[in-house]
């Protein structure tokens, strides 16, 4: 039995050492992005979303609180109605479309920054409609998987006041896409100079 255990452990260890790191991180990020409906019921939607965002490396600011929440272990406790997410900065984070379902329950998010997020795709951009009732400021920069098709899904975000688009290499018809967004979002100031 000892020999079998030793063989099993050495084989498992070898597989872990030879597995491509991107696959491992992709798998972990998928796990971190999973929506847990039971957790939402237990702690409320904003706390559950805060836990998701922080697990993935994003930062957030709660309504009526000046400082940014950057550490999962220092999340404030209290009744669910006390802490509402107002701003999200997902720069360099591992957020992906699976986790965007958390947005379904959030009613106070005014600002979202998606900067250098390798897992942000058109599918993610399409799920931003879940924030249409509150989102006023959006930045999508250096997200290489976002295309023209994805950006055009922003047309339903009628409350947007500012939209910043920069360094989106998968957007092929930059001028046409920006023109259509200006048409769909006439009250939004669009900064797409470096798209």
Short mmCIF file of N, CA and C in Angstrom, two decimals:
data_model
loop_
_atom_site.label_atom_id
_atom_site.label_comp_id
_atom_site.label_asym_id
_atom_site.label_seq_id
_atom_site.Cartn_x
_atom_site.Cartn_y
_atom_site.Cartn_z
N UNK A 1 0.82 -1.19 0.00
CA UNK A 1 0.00 0.00 0.00
C UNK A 1 0.87 1.26 0.00
N UNK A 2 1.98 1.20 0.76
CA UNK A 2 2.87 2.35 0.82
C UNK A 2 3.44 2.68 -0.55
N UNK A 3 3.81 1.67 -1.30
CA UNK A 3 4.34 1.88 -2.64
C UNK A 3 3.32 2.49 -3.59
N UNK A 4 2.06 2.05 -3.47
CA UNK A 4 0.98 2.58 -4.31
C UNK A 4 0.75 4.05 -4.00
N UNK A 5 0.71 4.38 -2.69
CA UNK A 5 0.51 5.77 -2.28
C UNK A 5 1.65 6.64 -2.80
N UNK A 6 2.85 6.14 -2.68
CA UNK A 6 4.02 6.87 -3.14
C UNK A 6 3.96 7.10 -4.65
N UNK A 7 3.57 6.06 -5.39
CA UNK A 7 3.44 6.17 -6.83
C UNK A 7 2.35 7.18 -7.21
N UNK A 8 1.21 7.11 -6.52
CA UNK A 8 0.10 8.01 -6.78
C UNK A 8 0.50 9.45 -6.51
N UNK A 9 1.16 9.69 -5.39
CA UNK A 9 1.58 11.05 -5.05
C UNK A 9 2.61 11.57 -6.04
N UNK A 10 3.56 10.73 -6.45
CA UNK A 10 4.57 11.21 -7.38
C UNK A 10 3.95 11.51 -8.74
N UNK A 11 2.98 10.68 -9.17
CA UNK A 11 2.31 10.93 -10.44
C UNK A 11 1.50 12.22 -10.38
N UNK A 12 0.76 12.42 -9.27
CA UNK A 12 -0.05 13.63 -9.10
C UNK A 12 0.86 14.85 -9.06
N UNK A 13 1.95 14.75 -8.32
CA UNK A 13 2.91 15.84 -8.23
C UNK A 13 3.48 16.18 -9.59
N UNK A 14 3.83 15.17 -10.37
CA UNK A 14 4.39 15.38 -11.70
C UNK A 14 3.36 16.05 -12.61
N UNK A 15 2.09 15.65 -12.50
CA UNK A 15 1.04 16.26 -13.32
C UNK A 15 0.87 17.72 -12.97
N UNK A 16 0.92 18.05 -11.68
CA UNK A 16 0.78 19.43 -11.27
C UNK A 16 1.94 20.29 -11.77
N UNK A 17 3.14 19.70 -11.74
CA UNK A 17 4.31 20.45 -12.18
C UNK A 17 4.37 20.61 -13.69
N UNK A 18 3.74 19.71 -14.42
CA UNK A 18 3.80 19.81 -15.88
C UNK A 18 2.55 20.46 -16.48
N UNK A 19 1.51 20.69 -15.66
CA UNK A 19 0.31 21.34 -16.17
C UNK A 19 0.64 22.78 -16.53
N UNK A 20 0.18 23.25 -17.67
CA UNK A 20 0.44 24.65 -18.04
C UNK A 20 -0.16 25.59 -16.99
N UNK A 21 0.63 26.57 -16.53
CA UNK A 21 0.16 27.47 -15.47
C UNK A 21 -1.13 28.21 -15.84
N UNK A 22 -1.30 28.57 -17.11
CA UNK A 22 -2.51 29.29 -17.52
C UNK A 22 -3.76 28.44 -17.28
N UNK A 23 -3.66 27.14 -17.55
CA UNK A 23 -4.80 26.26 -17.33
C UNK A 23 -5.16 26.20 -15.86
N UNK A 24 -4.16 26.12 -15.00
CA UNK A 24 -4.41 26.08 -13.56
C UNK A 24 -5.06 27.37 -13.11
N UNK A 25 -4.51 28.51 -13.53
CA UNK A 25 -5.09 29.80 -13.13
C UNK A 25 -6.48 29.99 -13.72
N UNK A 26 -6.67 29.55 -14.93
CA UNK A 26 -8.00 29.64 -15.54
C UNK A 26 -9.01 28.83 -14.76
N UNK A 27 -8.61 27.64 -14.34
CA UNK A 27 -9.50 26.80 -13.55
C UNK A 27 -9.80 27.45 -12.20
N UNK A 28 -8.77 27.97 -11.53
CA UNK A 28 -8.99 28.64 -10.24
C UNK A 28 -9.89 29.86 -10.40
N UNK A 29 -9.66 30.63 -11.43
CA UNK A 29 -10.49 31.81 -11.65
C UNK A 29 -11.94 31.42 -11.91
N UNK A 30 -12.15 30.32 -12.61
CA UNK A 30 -13.51 29.84 -12.83
C UNK A 30 -14.17 29.50 -11.50
N UNK A 31 -13.44 28.85 -10.62
CA UNK A 31 -13.96 28.52 -9.29
C UNK A 31 -14.26 29.79 -8.51
N UNK A 32 -13.34 30.76 -8.54
CA UNK A 32 -13.53 32.01 -7.80
C UNK A 32 -14.72 32.82 -8.32
N UNK A 33 -15.07 32.64 -9.58
CA UNK A 33 -16.16 33.41 -10.18
C UNK A 33 -17.53 32.77 -10.01
N UNK A 34 -17.58 31.56 -9.54
CA UNK A 34 -18.85 30.84 -9.42
C UNK A 34 -19.80 31.56 -8.46
N UNK A 35 -21.05 31.71 -8.88
CA UNK A 35 -22.07 32.34 -8.05
C UNK A 35 -22.65 31.30 -7.10
N UNK A 36 -22.71 31.65 -5.83
CA UNK A 36 -23.25 30.77 -4.80
C UNK A 36 -24.55 31.38 -4.28
N UNK A 37 -25.67 30.87 -4.77
CA UNK A 37 -26.98 31.43 -4.40
C UNK A 37 -27.23 31.32 -2.89
N UNK A 38 -26.76 30.26 -2.27
CA UNK A 38 -26.94 30.11 -0.82
C UNK A 38 -26.20 31.21 -0.07
N UNK A 39 -24.99 31.54 -0.56
CA UNK A 39 -24.22 32.61 0.09
C UNK A 39 -24.94 33.95 -0.07
N UNK A 40 -25.53 34.19 -1.21
CA UNK A 40 -26.27 35.43 -1.43
C UNK A 40 -27.43 35.53 -0.44
N UNK A 41 -28.13 34.41 -0.22
CA UNK A 41 -29.22 34.39 0.75
C UNK A 41 -28.72 34.63 2.17
N UNK A 42 -27.54 34.09 2.49
CA UNK A 42 -27.00 34.21 3.85
C UNK A 42 -26.54 35.62 4.18
N UNK A 43 -25.79 36.23 3.27
CA UNK A 43 -25.14 37.50 3.60
C UNK A 43 -25.64 38.69 2.79
N UNK A 44 -26.51 38.45 1.85
CA UNK A 44 -27.01 39.53 1.01
C UNK A 44 -26.21 39.66 -0.27
N UNK A 45 -26.80 40.25 -1.30
CA UNK A 45 -26.15 40.32 -2.61
C UNK A 45 -24.88 41.17 -2.66
N UNK A 46 -24.86 42.27 -1.93
CA UNK A 46 -23.68 43.14 -2.00
C UNK A 46 -22.48 42.50 -1.31
N UNK A 47 -22.71 41.88 -0.17
CA UNK A 47 -21.60 41.21 0.53
C UNK A 47 -21.08 40.04 -0.31
N UNK A 48 -21.98 39.24 -0.87
CA UNK A 48 -21.57 38.11 -1.71
C UNK A 48 -20.79 38.60 -2.93
N UNK A 49 -21.25 39.68 -3.54
CA UNK A 49 -20.54 40.24 -4.70
C UNK A 49 -19.18 40.80 -4.28
N UNK A 50 -19.12 41.43 -3.12
CA UNK A 50 -17.84 41.95 -2.62
C UNK A 50 -16.85 40.81 -2.41
N UNK A 51 -17.32 39.72 -1.85
CA UNK A 51 -16.45 38.55 -1.65
C UNK A 51 -15.94 38.04 -3.00
N UNK A 52 -16.84 37.95 -3.98
CA UNK A 52 -16.45 37.50 -5.33
C UNK A 52 -15.38 38.42 -5.92
N UNK A 53 -15.64 39.72 -5.89
CA UNK A 53 -14.73 40.68 -6.50
C UNK A 53 -13.35 40.63 -5.85
N UNK A 54 -13.32 40.59 -4.53
CA UNK A 54 -12.05 40.58 -3.83
C UNK A 54 -11.30 39.26 -4.05
N UNK A 55 -12.02 38.14 -4.10
CA UNK A 55 -11.37 36.85 -4.40
C UNK A 55 -10.67 36.90 -5.76
N UNK A 56 -11.27 37.63 -6.69
CA UNK A 56 -10.72 37.72 -8.05
C UNK A 56 -9.68 38.82 -8.21
N UNK A 57 -9.40 39.57 -7.16
CA UNK A 57 -8.37 40.60 -7.22
C UNK A 57 -8.87 41.99 -7.55
N UNK A 58 -10.17 42.21 -7.56
CA UNK A 58 -10.73 43.53 -7.82
C UNK A 58 -10.80 44.32 -6.51
N UNK A 59 -11.10 45.60 -6.61
CA UNK A 59 -11.30 46.46 -5.46
C UNK A 59 -12.69 47.07 -5.58
N UNK A 60 -13.23 47.51 -4.46
CA UNK A 60 -14.56 48.11 -4.49
C UNK A 60 -14.69 49.16 -3.42
N UNK A 61 -15.67 50.00 -3.60
CA UNK A 61 -15.98 51.03 -2.59
C UNK A 61 -17.46 50.92 -2.27
N UNK A 62 -17.75 50.89 -0.99
CA UNK A 62 -19.14 50.85 -0.55
C UNK A 62 -19.71 52.27 -0.52
N UNK A 63 -20.99 52.38 -0.70
CA UNK A 63 -21.70 53.66 -0.66
C UNK A 63 -21.48 54.31 0.71
N UNK A 64 -21.25 55.60 0.69
CA UNK A 64 -21.04 56.41 1.90
C UNK A 64 -19.78 56.05 2.68
N UNK A 65 -18.83 55.38 2.03
CA UNK A 65 -17.55 55.07 2.67
C UNK A 65 -16.46 55.60 1.75
N UNK A 66 -15.55 56.41 2.27
CA UNK A 66 -14.54 57.04 1.41
C UNK A 66 -13.43 56.10 0.95
N UNK A 67 -13.12 55.08 1.73
CA UNK A 67 -11.98 54.24 1.39
C UNK A 67 -12.38 53.04 0.55
N UNK A 68 -11.41 52.57 -0.23
CA UNK A 68 -11.60 51.41 -1.09
C UNK A 68 -11.35 50.13 -0.30
N UNK A 69 -12.16 49.14 -0.54
CA UNK A 69 -12.01 47.82 0.08
C UNK A 69 -11.09 47.01 -0.81
N UNK A 70 -9.94 46.61 -0.28
CA UNK A 70 -8.95 45.89 -1.07
C UNK A 70 -8.61 44.52 -0.49
N UNK A 71 -9.04 44.28 0.74
CA UNK A 71 -8.66 43.06 1.44
C UNK A 71 -9.90 42.27 1.84
N UNK A 72 -9.97 41.05 1.37
CA UNK A 72 -11.09 40.16 1.68
C UNK A 72 -11.28 39.99 3.19
N UNK A 73 -10.18 39.92 3.91
CA UNK A 73 -10.22 39.65 5.35
C UNK A 73 -10.68 40.84 6.18
N UNK A 74 -10.78 42.00 5.58
CA UNK A 74 -11.24 43.17 6.34
C UNK A 74 -12.60 43.66 5.87
N UNK A 75 -13.35 42.79 5.19
CA UNK A 75 -14.70 43.16 4.79
C UNK A 75 -15.52 43.50 6.04
N UNK A 76 -16.25 44.60 6.01
CA UNK A 76 -17.05 44.95 7.18
C UNK A 76 -18.20 43.96 7.38
N UNK A 77 -18.59 43.81 8.61
CA UNK A 77 -19.72 42.95 8.93
C UNK A 77 -20.90 43.82 9.33
N UNK A 78 -22.05 43.23 9.34
CA UNK A 78 -23.25 43.96 9.71
C UNK A 78 -24.41 43.49 8.87
N UNK A 79 -25.55 44.10 9.07
CA UNK A 79 -26.74 43.68 8.31
C UNK A 79 -26.56 43.93 6.82
N UNK A 80 -27.13 43.06 5.98
CA UNK A 80 -26.96 43.17 4.52
C UNK A 80 -27.32 44.53 3.95
N UNK A 81 -28.29 45.20 4.52
CA UNK A 81 -28.72 46.49 3.96
C UNK A 81 -27.75 47.63 4.29
N UNK A 82 -26.77 47.38 5.15
CA UNK A 82 -25.85 48.43 5.58
C UNK A 82 -24.79 48.77 4.54
N UNK A 83 -24.29 47.77 3.81
CA UNK A 83 -23.18 47.99 2.88
C UNK A 83 -23.61 47.71 1.45
N UNK A 84 -23.59 48.75 0.62
CA UNK A 84 -23.98 48.64 -0.78
C UNK A 84 -22.80 49.04 -1.66
N UNK A 85 -22.48 48.21 -2.63
CA UNK A 85 -21.34 48.50 -3.53
C UNK A 85 -21.72 49.63 -4.47
N UNK A 86 -20.85 50.66 -4.52
CA UNK A 86 -21.10 51.80 -5.40
C UNK A 86 -20.08 51.90 -6.53
N UNK A 87 -18.82 51.49 -6.27
CA UNK A 87 -17.78 51.55 -7.30
C UNK A 87 -17.00 50.25 -7.31
N UNK A 88 -16.61 49.83 -8.52
CA UNK A 88 -15.82 48.62 -8.69
C UNK A 88 -14.65 48.94 -9.61
N UNK A 89 -13.45 48.58 -9.17
CA UNK A 89 -12.25 48.70 -10.01
C UNK A 89 -11.68 47.28 -10.16
N UNK A 90 -11.88 46.70 -11.33
CA UNK A 90 -11.45 45.33 -11.59
C UNK A 90 -10.11 45.28 -12.33
N UNK A 91 -9.30 46.32 -12.22
CA UNK A 91 -8.01 46.36 -12.89
C UNK A 91 -7.17 45.13 -12.54
N UNK A 92 -6.65 44.47 -13.57
CA UNK A 92 -5.77 43.31 -13.41
C UNK A 92 -6.41 42.16 -12.64
N UNK A 93 -7.71 42.08 -12.62
CA UNK A 93 -8.38 41.04 -11.85
C UNK A 93 -8.75 39.84 -12.73
N UNK A 94 -9.23 38.81 -12.09
CA UNK A 94 -9.64 37.59 -12.79
C UNK A 94 -11.14 37.46 -12.94
N UNK A 95 -11.88 38.59 -12.91
CA UNK A 95 -13.33 38.50 -13.09
C UNK A 95 -13.65 37.99 -14.49
N UNK A 96 -14.70 37.19 -14.58
CA UNK A 96 -15.12 36.64 -15.87
C UNK A 96 -16.64 36.52 -15.90
N UNK A 97 -17.18 36.17 -17.07
CA UNK A 97 -18.63 36.19 -17.29
C UNK A 97 -19.41 35.37 -16.27
N UNK A 98 -18.85 34.29 -15.77
CA UNK A 98 -19.57 33.47 -14.79
C UNK A 98 -19.95 34.30 -13.58
N UNK A 99 -19.03 35.12 -13.11
CA UNK A 99 -19.26 35.93 -11.93
C UNK A 99 -20.16 37.13 -12.15
N UNK A 100 -20.30 37.54 -13.41
CA UNK A 100 -21.11 38.73 -13.69
C UNK A 100 -22.58 38.55 -13.29
N UNK A 101 -23.00 37.33 -13.05
CA UNK A 101 -24.36 37.10 -12.56
C UNK A 101 -24.57 37.74 -11.20
N UNK A 102 -23.49 38.01 -10.46
CA UNK A 102 -23.62 38.73 -9.18
C UNK A 102 -24.26 40.11 -9.40
N UNK A 103 -24.02 40.70 -10.57
CA UNK A 103 -24.55 42.03 -10.85
C UNK A 103 -26.08 42.06 -10.86
N UNK A 104 -26.71 40.93 -11.07
CA UNK A 104 -28.16 40.85 -11.15
C UNK A 104 -28.84 41.43 -9.91
N UNK A 105 -28.19 41.30 -8.78
CA UNK A 105 -28.80 41.69 -7.51
C UNK A 105 -28.30 43.04 -6.98
N UNK A 106 -27.36 43.66 -7.65
CA UNK A 106 -26.79 44.91 -7.16
C UNK A 106 -27.60 46.11 -7.67
N UNK A 107 -27.92 47.03 -6.76
CA UNK A 107 -28.80 48.15 -7.11
C UNK A 107 -28.18 49.52 -6.89
N UNK A 108 -26.84 49.57 -6.62
CA UNK A 108 -26.21 50.85 -6.31
C UNK A 108 -24.91 51.11 -7.06
N UNK A 109 -24.50 50.22 -7.95
CA UNK A 109 -23.21 50.37 -8.64
C UNK A 109 -23.30 51.51 -9.67
N UNK A 110 -22.47 52.54 -9.45
CA UNK A 110 -22.45 53.69 -10.35
C UNK A 110 -21.25 53.68 -11.29
N UNK A 111 -20.16 53.04 -10.85
CA UNK A 111 -18.92 53.11 -11.62
C UNK A 111 -18.25 51.73 -11.69
N UNK A 112 -17.78 51.39 -12.90
CA UNK A 112 -17.11 50.10 -13.12
C UNK A 112 -15.90 50.33 -14.03
N UNK A 113 -14.74 49.85 -13.58
CA UNK A 113 -13.52 49.92 -14.38
C UNK A 113 -13.07 48.51 -14.70
N UNK A 114 -12.95 48.21 -15.98
CA UNK A 114 -12.43 46.93 -16.47
C UNK A 114 -11.16 47.25 -17.23
N UNK A 115 -10.02 47.12 -16.57
CA UNK A 115 -8.74 47.51 -17.14
C UNK A 115 -7.77 46.34 -17.05
N UNK A 116 -7.23 45.93 -18.19
CA UNK A 116 -6.28 44.81 -18.25
C UNK A 116 -6.87 43.54 -17.62
N UNK A 117 -8.08 43.22 -18.00
CA UNK A 117 -8.76 42.02 -17.50
C UNK A 117 -8.74 40.97 -18.61
N UNK A 118 -7.91 39.96 -18.44
CA UNK A 118 -7.71 39.00 -19.53
C UNK A 118 -8.92 38.12 -19.79
N UNK A 119 -9.85 38.01 -18.85
CA UNK A 119 -11.01 37.15 -19.04
C UNK A 119 -12.26 37.93 -19.48
N UNK A 120 -12.13 39.23 -19.68
CA UNK A 120 -13.29 40.02 -20.11
C UNK A 120 -13.49 39.79 -21.61
N UNK A 121 -14.72 39.36 -21.95
CA UNK A 121 -15.08 39.03 -23.33
C UNK A 121 -16.36 39.77 -23.70
N UNK A 122 -16.80 39.56 -24.92
CA UNK A 122 -18.08 40.14 -25.35
C UNK A 122 -19.22 39.64 -24.46
N UNK A 123 -19.13 38.41 -24.02
CA UNK A 123 -20.17 37.86 -23.15
C UNK A 123 -20.25 38.65 -21.84
N UNK A 124 -19.12 39.05 -21.30
CA UNK A 124 -19.10 39.88 -20.09
C UNK A 124 -19.76 41.23 -20.35
N UNK A 125 -19.35 41.85 -21.45
CA UNK A 125 -19.90 43.16 -21.79
C UNK A 125 -21.42 43.06 -21.95
N UNK A 126 -21.90 41.98 -22.54
CA UNK A 126 -23.33 41.77 -22.70
C UNK A 126 -24.07 41.68 -21.37
N UNK A 127 -23.39 41.20 -20.34
CA UNK A 127 -24.03 41.07 -19.03
C UNK A 127 -24.07 42.38 -18.24
N UNK A 128 -23.45 43.42 -18.76
CA UNK A 128 -23.49 44.71 -18.07
C UNK A 128 -24.90 45.30 -18.06
N UNK A 129 -25.79 44.77 -18.90
CA UNK A 129 -27.18 45.24 -18.87
C UNK A 129 -27.79 45.01 -17.48
N UNK A 130 -27.19 44.11 -16.70
CA UNK A 130 -27.68 43.85 -15.34
C UNK A 130 -27.47 45.07 -14.44
N UNK A 131 -26.60 45.99 -14.85
CA UNK A 131 -26.34 47.22 -14.09
C UNK A 131 -26.98 48.45 -14.73
N UNK A 132 -27.81 48.23 -15.74
CA UNK A 132 -28.37 49.35 -16.52
C UNK A 132 -29.15 50.35 -15.67
N UNK A 133 -29.72 49.91 -14.58
CA UNK A 133 -30.52 50.81 -13.74
C UNK A 133 -29.72 51.76 -12.88
N UNK A 134 -28.39 51.58 -12.79
CA UNK A 134 -27.57 52.44 -11.92
C UNK A 134 -26.25 52.89 -12.53
N UNK A 135 -25.69 52.14 -13.47
CA UNK A 135 -24.32 52.40 -13.95
C UNK A 135 -24.24 53.73 -14.71
N UNK A 136 -23.33 54.61 -14.23
CA UNK A 136 -23.15 55.92 -14.84
C UNK A 136 -21.78 56.10 -15.49
N UNK A 137 -20.78 55.37 -14.99
CA UNK A 137 -19.42 55.53 -15.49
C UNK A 137 -18.83 54.15 -15.77
N UNK A 138 -18.31 53.98 -16.99
CA UNK A 138 -17.74 52.70 -17.39
C UNK A 138 -16.43 52.94 -18.13
N UNK A 139 -15.43 52.14 -17.77
CA UNK A 139 -14.15 52.17 -18.46
C UNK A 139 -13.81 50.75 -18.88
N UNK A 140 -13.52 50.56 -20.16
CA UNK A 140 -13.08 49.28 -20.69
C UNK A 140 -11.78 49.55 -21.44
N UNK A 141 -10.67 49.16 -20.84
CA UNK A 141 -9.37 49.44 -21.43
C UNK A 141 -8.47 48.22 -21.37
N UNK A 142 -7.72 48.03 -22.43
CA UNK A 142 -6.73 46.95 -22.51
C UNK A 142 -7.33 45.58 -22.20
N UNK A 143 -8.51 45.35 -22.71
CA UNK A 143 -9.18 44.04 -22.60
C UNK A 143 -9.20 43.46 -24.01
N UNK A 144 -8.22 42.63 -24.32
CA UNK A 144 -7.98 42.18 -25.68
C UNK A 144 -9.02 41.27 -26.30
N UNK A 145 -9.99 40.80 -25.52
CA UNK A 145 -11.02 39.90 -26.06
C UNK A 145 -12.34 40.60 -26.36
N UNK A 146 -12.38 41.90 -26.18
CA UNK A 146 -13.62 42.65 -26.44
C UNK A 146 -13.60 43.13 -27.89
N UNK A 147 -14.69 42.83 -28.63
CA UNK A 147 -14.78 43.19 -30.05
C UNK A 147 -15.84 44.26 -30.25
N UNK A 148 -16.01 44.64 -31.51
CA UNK A 148 -17.05 45.60 -31.90
C UNK A 148 -18.41 45.11 -31.41
N UNK A 149 -18.67 43.84 -31.64
CA UNK A 149 -19.95 43.24 -31.25
C UNK A 149 -20.21 43.40 -29.76
N UNK A 150 -19.19 43.20 -28.96
CA UNK A 150 -19.33 43.35 -27.52
C UNK A 150 -19.64 44.79 -27.14
N UNK A 151 -18.90 45.74 -27.71
CA UNK A 151 -19.12 47.14 -27.37
C UNK A 151 -20.51 47.61 -27.75
N UNK A 152 -21.03 47.11 -28.85
CA UNK A 152 -22.37 47.55 -29.27
C UNK A 152 -23.45 47.08 -28.30
N UNK A 153 -23.14 46.11 -27.46
CA UNK A 153 -24.10 45.67 -26.44
C UNK A 153 -24.26 46.70 -25.32
N UNK A 154 -23.41 47.72 -25.31
CA UNK A 154 -23.51 48.77 -24.30
C UNK A 154 -24.67 49.73 -24.57
N UNK A 155 -25.32 49.58 -25.71
CA UNK A 155 -26.38 50.51 -26.11
C UNK A 155 -27.53 50.59 -25.12
N UNK A 156 -27.71 49.55 -24.30
CA UNK A 156 -28.82 49.54 -23.34
C UNK A 156 -28.48 50.23 -22.02
N UNK A 157 -27.27 50.71 -21.88
CA UNK A 157 -26.87 51.39 -20.64
C UNK A 157 -27.20 52.88 -20.73
N UNK A 158 -28.46 53.17 -20.72
CA UNK A 158 -28.95 54.53 -21.00
C UNK A 158 -28.58 55.56 -19.93
N UNK A 159 -28.21 55.14 -18.73
CA UNK A 159 -27.83 56.07 -17.68
C UNK A 159 -26.35 56.45 -17.72
N UNK A 160 -25.59 55.83 -18.63
CA UNK A 160 -24.16 56.14 -18.71
C UNK A 160 -23.94 57.62 -18.98
N UNK A 161 -23.08 58.22 -18.17
CA UNK A 161 -22.68 59.61 -18.36
C UNK A 161 -21.31 59.68 -19.02
N UNK A 162 -20.43 58.73 -18.66
CA UNK A 162 -19.10 58.68 -19.26
C UNK A 162 -18.76 57.24 -19.64
N UNK A 163 -18.12 57.10 -20.78
CA UNK A 163 -17.65 55.81 -21.27
C UNK A 163 -16.25 56.02 -21.81
N UNK A 164 -15.28 55.32 -21.23
CA UNK A 164 -13.89 55.42 -21.69
C UNK A 164 -13.49 54.08 -22.30
N UNK A 165 -13.05 54.13 -23.55
CA UNK A 165 -12.60 52.95 -24.28
C UNK A 165 -11.18 53.22 -24.76
N UNK A 166 -10.27 52.28 -24.48
CA UNK A 166 -8.88 52.48 -24.85
C UNK A 166 -8.20 51.13 -25.03
N UNK A 167 -7.33 51.04 -26.01
CA UNK A 167 -6.49 49.86 -26.24
C UNK A 167 -7.32 48.57 -26.32
N UNK A 168 -8.21 48.51 -27.29
CA UNK A 168 -9.05 47.33 -27.52
C UNK A 168 -8.72 46.79 -28.91
N UNK A 169 -7.65 45.99 -29.01
CA UNK A 169 -7.16 45.56 -30.33
C UNK A 169 -8.13 44.69 -31.12
N UNK A 170 -9.08 44.02 -30.48
CA UNK A 170 -10.01 43.16 -31.21
C UNK A 170 -11.16 43.94 -31.85
N UNK A 171 -11.25 45.24 -31.54
CA UNK A 171 -12.26 46.09 -32.18
C UNK A 171 -11.71 46.48 -33.54
N UNK A 172 -12.35 46.01 -34.59
CA UNK A 172 -11.84 46.23 -35.95
C UNK A 172 -12.34 47.53 -36.57
N UNK A 173 -13.65 47.81 -36.44
CA UNK A 173 -14.22 49.04 -37.02
C UNK A 173 -14.38 50.06 -35.89
N UNK A 174 -13.27 50.63 -35.50
CA UNK A 174 -13.26 51.54 -34.36
C UNK A 174 -14.16 52.76 -34.59
N UNK A 175 -14.02 53.40 -35.72
CA UNK A 175 -14.79 54.61 -36.02
C UNK A 175 -16.28 54.29 -36.08
N UNK A 176 -16.65 53.25 -36.80
CA UNK A 176 -18.06 52.87 -36.93
C UNK A 176 -18.68 52.48 -35.60
N UNK A 177 -17.93 51.76 -34.77
CA UNK A 177 -18.44 51.33 -33.47
C UNK A 177 -18.68 52.53 -32.57
N UNK A 178 -17.73 53.45 -32.53
CA UNK A 178 -17.88 54.64 -31.69
C UNK A 178 -19.05 55.48 -32.19
N UNK A 179 -19.18 55.61 -33.51
CA UNK A 179 -20.30 56.38 -34.08
C UNK A 179 -21.64 55.80 -33.64
N UNK A 180 -21.77 54.47 -33.71
CA UNK A 180 -23.02 53.83 -33.29
C UNK A 180 -23.27 54.01 -31.79
N UNK A 181 -22.23 53.92 -30.99
CA UNK A 181 -22.39 54.12 -29.55
C UNK A 181 -22.84 55.55 -29.25
N UNK A 182 -22.29 56.52 -29.98
CA UNK A 182 -22.72 57.92 -29.81
C UNK A 182 -24.19 58.08 -30.17
N UNK A 183 -24.63 57.35 -31.18
CA UNK A 183 -26.04 57.39 -31.58
C UNK A 183 -26.94 56.76 -30.51
N UNK A 184 -26.53 55.59 -30.00
CA UNK A 184 -27.32 54.88 -29.00
C UNK A 184 -27.31 55.54 -27.63
N UNK A 185 -26.20 56.23 -27.31
CA UNK A 185 -26.02 56.83 -25.98
C UNK A 185 -25.79 58.33 -26.12
N UNK A 186 -26.81 59.08 -26.55
CA UNK A 186 -26.61 60.50 -26.84
C UNK A 186 -26.25 61.35 -25.62
N UNK A 187 -26.57 60.91 -24.42
CA UNK A 187 -26.28 61.69 -23.22
C UNK A 187 -24.97 61.27 -22.54
N UNK A 188 -24.22 60.44 -23.21
CA UNK A 188 -22.97 59.91 -22.65
C UNK A 188 -21.77 60.55 -23.32
N UNK A 189 -20.82 60.99 -22.50
CA UNK A 189 -19.55 61.51 -23.02
C UNK A 189 -18.64 60.31 -23.28
N UNK A 190 -18.33 60.06 -24.55
CA UNK A 190 -17.53 58.91 -24.91
C UNK A 190 -16.10 59.33 -25.25
N UNK A 191 -15.15 58.78 -24.50
CA UNK A 191 -13.74 59.01 -24.76
C UNK A 191 -13.17 57.73 -25.37
N UNK A 192 -13.00 57.75 -26.67
CA UNK A 192 -12.51 56.55 -27.37
C UNK A 192 -11.34 56.90 -28.28
N UNK A 193 -10.59 57.93 -27.92
CA UNK A 193 -9.50 58.40 -28.76
C UNK A 193 -8.45 57.33 -29.02
N UNK A 194 -8.14 56.52 -28.04
CA UNK A 194 -7.11 55.51 -28.20
C UNK A 194 -7.64 54.10 -28.33
N UNK A 195 -8.88 54.00 -28.82
CA UNK A 195 -9.51 52.67 -28.90
C UNK A 195 -8.71 51.78 -29.82
#
